Amino acid sequence: MTNDMRLGTERTDSFHPSGVPMESTVCGQQELHNLLDVLRPYGTARNPVGVTDIKQADSSPAITNIIIAGPCSVESEDQIIATAQALAQVPEVKMLRGGIWKPRTRPDAFEGRGEQGLVWLREAKLATGLPIATEVATPEHVELALKYEVDALWIGARTVVNPFSVQQLADALRGTDIPVFIKNPVSPDLNLWMGAFERFQKAGLTRLAAIHRGFAYYKETPYRNYPMWEIPIELTRRLNVPLITDVSHICGNRELLQATAQKALDLATDGLMIECHINPDAALTDAKQQITPDELKVLLSNLTFRSKQSCNVERDLAGLRGEIDDIDSELLQLLARRMEVSAQIGEYKKRNNVTVVQMDRWKKILADHVATGEEMGLSPILINKVFEAIHQASIERQGRIMENEEDSH
Ligand code: PEP
Ligand code: MN
């Protein structure tokens, strides 16, 4: 598919980056509107996001598999124009991203080109017909992004953690209905993510989508940001919004991109955000995770796009499996705690010369558990087996304490 087919084109007088007037293609307003319209959440003004209806399978096939690509940061005119032109040759790419204001961990790092970058980003849009998206973190960013006709905005993970900032952005956007993509907060806090949606929704914005970019995690992982897939799945279960997966910020390196993008598609993501740079190794930010437009082509051609129906099954199962994992981990912690208390009882019995097995007490406890379990719909066989095993392990531990082989710590 050519770019013309993708968005439709109009001839306008425009200026080439070099300053030489040229005939360029820009997307026709109607086509652009249609494209962005697919980002409208399944909810409507009467039935907005925030309601708990579950997204219908295949309710909006048009939104499936939107690819947003572009550099982490807009660095120079040549860089963004060359990247955009190469991406415009990839039919699946529907939108060009480019960071203008970069939230950096350390103060002396490259913090983006600011307003000058918007001039170049808009040139890239005029040159290719691709709609453009950028990150906004302050009302001033919003004002400038709107001035330079940015087509969609995203709110970064570091901004979504701060309800004051989110509210300021929502207020700044009141009266517009530009698509806003809300990234998950850095911390795995579903309510905080949902709260951001509610703030924009209350400000009257209806074209909201979620971007999953992974979460800061305390353990070593191969990912830059741990995906915790169950969180975006639960978000889309609670809020009727499309989900885009930013595989670049989840992975943090090129090697994991392919498998992670496939996983996202298997879980019924509605689109992918992938950082692309004409010369990734020379990128001023996030060099390790960016790929060339040619590499993007290969990545996309190796993906299996599944039917929404079967993806929904996977997504539902992944959500439920995540819940099982959480419950199992709670069970393990509870068992460890129980064993610790039981060991303290062992110490007490030893000090006071009491026998380990207090059979009458145990029989009563087990009978109570079986009765309570039955009220909860659990079979007596299961309760007997589980608690006999737990009891047995406790007795063995207390026995070892009695024999001075172990203490409770
Ligand atoms: C980005 O998209 O370039 C970015 C800074 O992302 P995040 O907010 O997810 O870290
Ligand atoms: Mn980045």
mmCIF file of N, CA, C and O in Angstrom, residues 177-232:
data_model
loop_
_atom_site.group_PDB
_atom_site.id
_atom_site.type_symbol
_atom_site.label_atom_id
_atom_site.label_comp_id
_atom_site.label_asym_id
_atom_site.label_seq_id
_atom_site.Cartn_x
_atom_site.Cartn_y
_atom_site.Cartn_z
ATOM 1 N N ASP A 177 -10.593 17.735 21.405
ATOM 2 C CA ASP A 177 -10.819 16.289 21.530
ATOM 3 C C ASP A 177 -9.730 15.543 20.791
ATOM 4 O O ASP A 177 -9.967 14.613 20.032
ATOM 5 N N ILE A 178 -8.524 15.988 21.028
ATOM 6 C CA ILE A 178 -7.358 15.350 20.426
ATOM 7 C C ILE A 178 -7.178 13.967 21.067
ATOM 8 O O ILE A 178 -7.451 13.800 22.252
ATOM 9 N N PRO A 179 -6.770 12.954 20.302
ATOM 10 C CA PRO A 179 -6.502 11.660 20.939
ATOM 11 C C PRO A 179 -5.375 11.781 21.968
ATOM 12 O O PRO A 179 -4.353 12.425 21.708
ATOM 13 N N VAL A 180 -5.601 11.207 23.129
ATOM 14 C CA VAL A 180 -4.580 11.214 24.186
ATOM 15 C C VAL A 180 -4.297 9.765 24.577
ATOM 16 O O VAL A 180 -5.203 9.011 24.913
ATOM 17 N N PHE A 181 -3.028 9.400 24.472
ATOM 18 C CA PHE A 181 -2.601 8.061 24.870
ATOM 19 C C PHE A 181 -1.998 8.174 26.265
ATOM 20 O O PHE A 181 -1.072 8.970 26.474
ATOM 21 N N ILE A 182 -2.510 7.385 27.173
ATOM 22 C CA ILE A 182 -2.039 7.493 28.560
ATOM 23 C C ILE A 182 -1.160 6.291 28.886
ATOM 24 O O ILE A 182 -1.636 5.150 28.929
ATOM 25 N N LYS A 183 0.112 6.565 29.094
ATOM 26 C CA LYS A 183 1.023 5.468 29.434
ATOM 27 C C LYS A 183 0.769 5.008 30.860
ATOM 28 O O LYS A 183 0.274 5.772 31.698
ATOM 29 N N ASN A 184 1.159 3.750 31.116
ATOM 30 C CA ASN A 184 1.003 3.305 32.496
ATOM 31 C C ASN A 184 2.014 4.059 33.362
ATOM 32 O O ASN A 184 3.078 4.453 32.896
ATOM 33 N N PRO A 185 1.645 4.310 34.648
ATOM 34 C CA PRO A 185 2.609 4.953 35.530
ATOM 35 C C PRO A 185 3.813 4.031 35.729
ATOM 36 O O PRO A 185 3.707 2.815 35.546
ATOM 37 N N VAL A 186 4.954 4.622 36.117
ATOM 38 C CA VAL A 186 6.166 3.827 36.322
ATOM 39 C C VAL A 186 5.909 2.704 37.331
ATOM 40 O O VAL A 186 6.375 1.577 37.171
ATOM 41 N N SER A 187 5.135 3.017 38.370
ATOM 42 C CA SER A 187 4.867 2.015 39.401
ATOM 43 C C SER A 187 3.631 1.190 39.028
ATOM 44 O O SER A 187 2.711 1.714 38.397
ATOM 45 N N PRO A 188 3.614 -0.081 39.403
ATOM 46 C CA PRO A 188 2.492 -0.939 39.014
ATOM 47 C C PRO A 188 1.233 -0.626 39.817
ATOM 48 O O PRO A 188 0.832 -1.391 40.692
ATOM 49 N N ASP A 189 0.623 0.496 39.525
ATOM 50 C CA ASP A 189 -0.507 0.973 40.312
ATOM 51 C C ASP A 189 -1.700 1.194 39.373
ATOM 52 O O ASP A 189 -1.818 2.230 38.724
ATOM 53 N N LEU A 190 -2.551 0.185 39.330
ATOM 54 C CA LEU A 190 -3.671 0.215 38.392
ATOM 55 C C LEU A 190 -4.612 1.392 38.658
ATOM 56 O O LEU A 190 -5.102 2.049 37.732
ATOM 57 N N ASN A 191 -4.855 1.683 39.940
ATOM 58 C CA ASN A 191 -5.790 2.771 40.253
ATOM 59 C C ASN A 191 -5.269 4.130 39.791
ATOM 60 O O ASN A 191 -6.028 4.977 39.342
ATOM 61 N N LEU A 192 -3.955 4.301 39.915
ATOM 62 C CA LEU A 192 -3.349 5.558 39.472
ATOM 63 C C LEU A 192 -3.519 5.705 37.953
ATOM 64 O O LEU A 192 -3.816 6.797 37.453
ATOM 65 N N TRP A 193 -3.339 4.623 37.242
ATOM 66 C CA TRP A 193 -3.502 4.634 35.781
ATOM 67 C C TRP A 193 -4.962 4.957 35.442
ATOM 68 O O TRP A 193 -5.258 5.820 34.614
ATOM 69 N N MET A 194 -5.866 4.297 36.136
ATOM 70 C CA MET A 194 -7.297 4.542 35.886
ATOM 71 C C MET A 194 -7.671 5.977 36.229
ATOM 72 O O MET A 194 -8.457 6.621 35.526
ATOM 73 N N GLY A 195 -7.084 6.482 37.305
ATOM 74 C CA GLY A 195 -7.381 7.857 37.722
ATOM 75 C C GLY A 195 -7.036 8.850 36.621
ATOM 76 O O GLY A 195 -7.754 9.838 36.411
ATOM 77 N N ALA A 196 -5.942 8.602 35.910
ATOM 78 C CA ALA A 196 -5.548 9.510 34.825
ATOM 79 C C ALA A 196 -6.624 9.496 33.733
ATOM 80 O O ALA A 196 -7.008 10.552 33.209
ATOM 81 N N PHE A 197 -7.126 8.321 33.413
ATOM 82 C CA PHE A 197 -8.214 8.256 32.407
ATOM 83 C C PHE A 197 -9.412 9.071 32.875
ATOM 84 O O PHE A 197 -10.020 9.819 32.112
ATOM 85 N N GLU A 198 -9.743 8.912 34.143
ATOM 86 C CA GLU A 198 -10.920 9.608 34.662
ATOM 87 C C GLU A 198 -10.740 11.127 34.598
ATOM 88 O O GLU A 198 -11.679 11.858 34.296
ATOM 89 N N ARG A 199 -9.513 11.589 34.860
ATOM 90 C CA ARG A 199 -9.284 13.045 34.815
ATOM 91 C C ARG A 199 -9.483 13.585 33.398
ATOM 92 O O ARG A 199 -10.094 14.630 33.203
ATOM 93 N N PHE A 200 -8.953 12.865 32.387
ATOM 94 C CA PHE A 200 -9.131 13.344 31.010
ATOM 95 C C PHE A 200 -10.594 13.216 30.583
ATOM 96 O O PHE A 200 -11.132 14.078 29.892
ATOM 97 N N GLN A 201 -11.200 12.135 31.005
ATOM 98 C CA GLN A 201 -12.602 11.933 30.645
ATOM 99 C C GLN A 201 -13.472 13.045 31.220
ATOM 100 O O GLN A 201 -14.322 13.611 30.534
ATOM 101 N N LYS A 202 -13.208 13.403 32.478
ATOM 102 C CA LYS A 202 -13.992 14.475 33.111
ATOM 103 C C LYS A 202 -13.750 15.814 32.424
ATOM 104 O O LYS A 202 -14.591 16.705 32.477
ATOM 105 N N ALA A 203 -12.573 15.977 31.804
ATOM 106 C CA ALA A 203 -12.286 17.221 31.080
ATOM 107 C C ALA A 203 -12.914 17.188 29.687
ATOM 108 O O ALA A 203 -12.695 18.106 28.894
ATOM 109 N N GLY A 204 -13.635 16.108 29.380
ATOM 110 C CA GLY A 204 -14.388 16.061 28.123
ATOM 111 C C GLY A 204 -13.661 15.399 26.970
ATOM 112 O O GLY A 204 -14.141 15.408 25.839
ATOM 113 N N LEU A 205 -12.502 14.784 27.249
ATOM 114 C CA LEU A 205 -11.796 14.114 26.138
ATOM 115 C C LEU A 205 -12.350 12.705 25.969
ATOM 116 O O LEU A 205 -12.518 11.974 26.950
ATOM 117 N N THR A 206 -12.642 12.349 24.727
ATOM 118 C CA THR A 206 -13.260 11.032 24.520
ATOM 119 C C THR A 206 -12.348 10.073 23.757
ATOM 120 O O THR A 206 -12.592 8.889 23.722
ATOM 121 N N ARG A 207 -11.314 10.618 23.118
ATOM 122 C CA ARG A 207 -10.461 9.724 22.339
ATOM 123 C C ARG A 207 -9.220 9.354 23.154
ATOM 124 O O ARG A 207 -8.145 9.894 22.968
ATOM 125 N N LEU A 208 -9.443 8.439 24.093
ATOM 126 C CA LEU A 208 -8.380 8.043 25.004
ATOM 127 C C LEU A 208 -7.953 6.610 24.702
ATOM 128 O O LEU A 208 -8.783 5.762 24.386
ATOM 129 N N ALA A 209 -6.663 6.373 24.775
ATOM 130 C CA ALA A 209 -6.156 5.002 24.626
ATOM 131 C C ALA A 209 -5.068 4.798 25.666
ATOM 132 O O ALA A 209 -4.467 5.757 26.164
ATOM 133 N N ALA A 210 -4.830 3.529 26.017
ATOM 134 C CA ALA A 210 -3.798 3.209 27.004
ATOM 135 C C ALA A 210 -2.533 2.767 26.272
ATOM 136 O O ALA A 210 -2.615 2.093 25.243
ATOM 137 N N ILE A 211 -1.390 3.167 26.814
ATOM 138 C CA ILE A 211 -0.129 2.599 26.324
ATOM 139 C C ILE A 211 0.537 1.849 27.472
ATOM 140 O O ILE A 211 0.818 2.416 28.534
ATOM 141 N N HIS A 212 0.765 0.567 27.214
ATOM 142 C CA HIS A 212 1.460 -0.262 28.201
ATOM 143 C C HIS A 212 2.953 -0.206 27.879
ATOM 144 O O HIS A 212 3.351 -0.585 26.780
ATOM 145 N N ARG A 213 3.772 0.268 28.841
ATOM 146 C CA ARG A 213 5.218 0.384 28.599
ATOM 147 C C ARG A 213 6.030 -0.284 29.703
ATOM 148 O O ARG A 213 7.231 -0.085 29.833
ATOM 149 N N GLY A 214 5.333 -1.160 30.478
ATOM 150 C CA GLY A 214 6.043 -1.906 31.507
ATOM 151 C C GLY A 214 6.261 -1.073 32.759
ATOM 152 O O GLY A 214 6.020 0.140 32.779
ATOM 153 N N PHE A 215 6.730 -1.761 33.822
ATOM 154 C CA PHE A 215 6.787 -1.151 35.153
ATOM 155 C C PHE A 215 8.181 -1.306 35.769
ATOM 156 O O PHE A 215 8.850 -2.319 35.541
ATOM 157 N N ALA A 216 8.562 -0.313 36.557
ATOM 158 C CA ALA A 216 9.811 -0.444 37.313
ATOM 159 C C ALA A 216 9.670 -1.654 38.233
ATOM 160 O O ALA A 216 8.598 -1.889 38.806
ATOM 161 N N TYR A 217 10.745 -2.423 38.359
ATOM 162 C CA TYR A 217 10.653 -3.680 39.107
ATOM 163 C C TYR A 217 11.895 -3.831 39.957
ATOM 164 O O TYR A 217 12.988 -3.464 39.532
ATOM 165 N N TYR A 218 11.718 -4.347 41.148
ATOM 166 C CA TYR A 218 12.841 -4.381 42.084
ATOM 167 C C TYR A 218 13.819 -5.525 41.823
ATOM 168 O O TYR A 218 14.927 -5.523 42.309
ATOM 169 N N LYS A 219 13.394 -6.529 41.033
ATOM 170 C CA LYS A 219 14.298 -7.650 40.782
ATOM 171 C C LYS A 219 14.987 -7.490 39.440
ATOM 172 O O LYS A 219 14.503 -6.788 38.571
ATOM 173 N N GLU A 220 16.122 -8.182 39.270
ATOM 174 C CA GLU A 220 16.806 -8.217 37.975
ATOM 175 C C GLU A 220 15.902 -8.908 36.965
ATOM 176 O O GLU A 220 15.357 -9.979 37.245
ATOM 177 N N THR A 221 15.678 -8.300 35.805
ATOM 178 C CA THR A 221 14.904 -8.974 34.764
ATOM 179 C C THR A 221 15.556 -8.653 33.422
ATOM 180 O O THR A 221 16.314 -7.685 33.318
ATOM 181 N N PRO A 222 15.259 -9.455 32.407
ATOM 182 C CA PRO A 222 15.846 -9.127 31.094
ATOM 183 C C PRO A 222 15.210 -7.885 30.483
ATOM 184 O O PRO A 222 15.713 -7.347 29.506
ATOM 185 N N TYR A 223 14.099 -7.437 31.056
ATOM 186 C CA TYR A 223 13.398 -6.271 30.506
ATOM 187 C C TYR A 223 13.883 -4.994 31.171
ATOM 188 O O TYR A 223 14.273 -5.001 32.330
ATOM 189 N N ARG A 224 13.740 -3.884 30.427
ATOM 190 C CA ARG A 224 14.021 -2.584 31.051
ATOM 191 C C ARG A 224 12.883 -2.241 32.009
ATOM 192 O O ARG A 224 13.076 -1.703 33.093
ATOM 193 N N ASN A 225 11.672 -2.529 31.575
ATOM 194 C CA ASN A 225 10.493 -2.322 32.423
ATOM 195 C C ASN A 225 9.652 -3.592 32.367
ATOM 196 O O ASN A 225 9.247 -4.029 31.294
ATOM 197 N N TYR A 226 9.430 -4.163 33.533
ATOM 198 C CA TYR A 226 8.802 -5.481 33.589
ATOM 199 C C TYR A 226 7.351 -5.396 33.090
ATOM 200 O O TYR A 226 6.599 -4.507 33.514
ATOM 201 N N PRO A 227 6.967 -6.280 32.176
ATOM 202 C CA PRO A 227 5.646 -6.074 31.540
ATOM 203 C C PRO A 227 4.436 -6.247 32.475
ATOM 204 O O PRO A 227 3.484 -5.496 32.359
ATOM 205 N N MET A 228 4.459 -7.186 33.378
ATOM 206 C CA MET A 228 3.279 -7.453 34.234
ATOM 207 C C MET A 228 2.004 -7.356 33.395
ATOM 208 O O MET A 228 1.127 -6.508 33.634
ATOM 209 N N TRP A 229 1.893 -8.241 32.441
ATOM 210 C CA TRP A 229 0.811 -8.188 31.453
ATOM 211 C C TRP A 229 -0.565 -8.119 32.094
ATOM 212 O O TRP A 229 -1.508 -7.580 31.524
ATOM 213 N N GLU A 230 -0.679 -8.706 33.292
ATOM 214 C CA GLU A 230 -2.013 -8.760 33.907
ATOM 215 C C GLU A 230 -2.554 -7.364 34.227
ATOM 216 O O GLU A 230 -3.755 -7.157 34.303
ATOM 217 N N ILE A 231 -1.646 -6.394 34.405
ATOM 218 C CA ILE A 231 -2.132 -5.047 34.765
ATOM 219 C C ILE A 231 -2.835 -4.366 33.583
ATOM 220 O O ILE A 231 -3.974 -3.919 33.725
ATOM 221 N N PRO A 232 -2.201 -4.280 32.396
ATOM 222 C CA PRO A 232 -2.961 -3.697 31.274
ATOM 223 C C PRO A 232 -4.200 -4.507 30.915
ATOM 224 O O PRO A 232 -5.215 -3.935 30.498
#
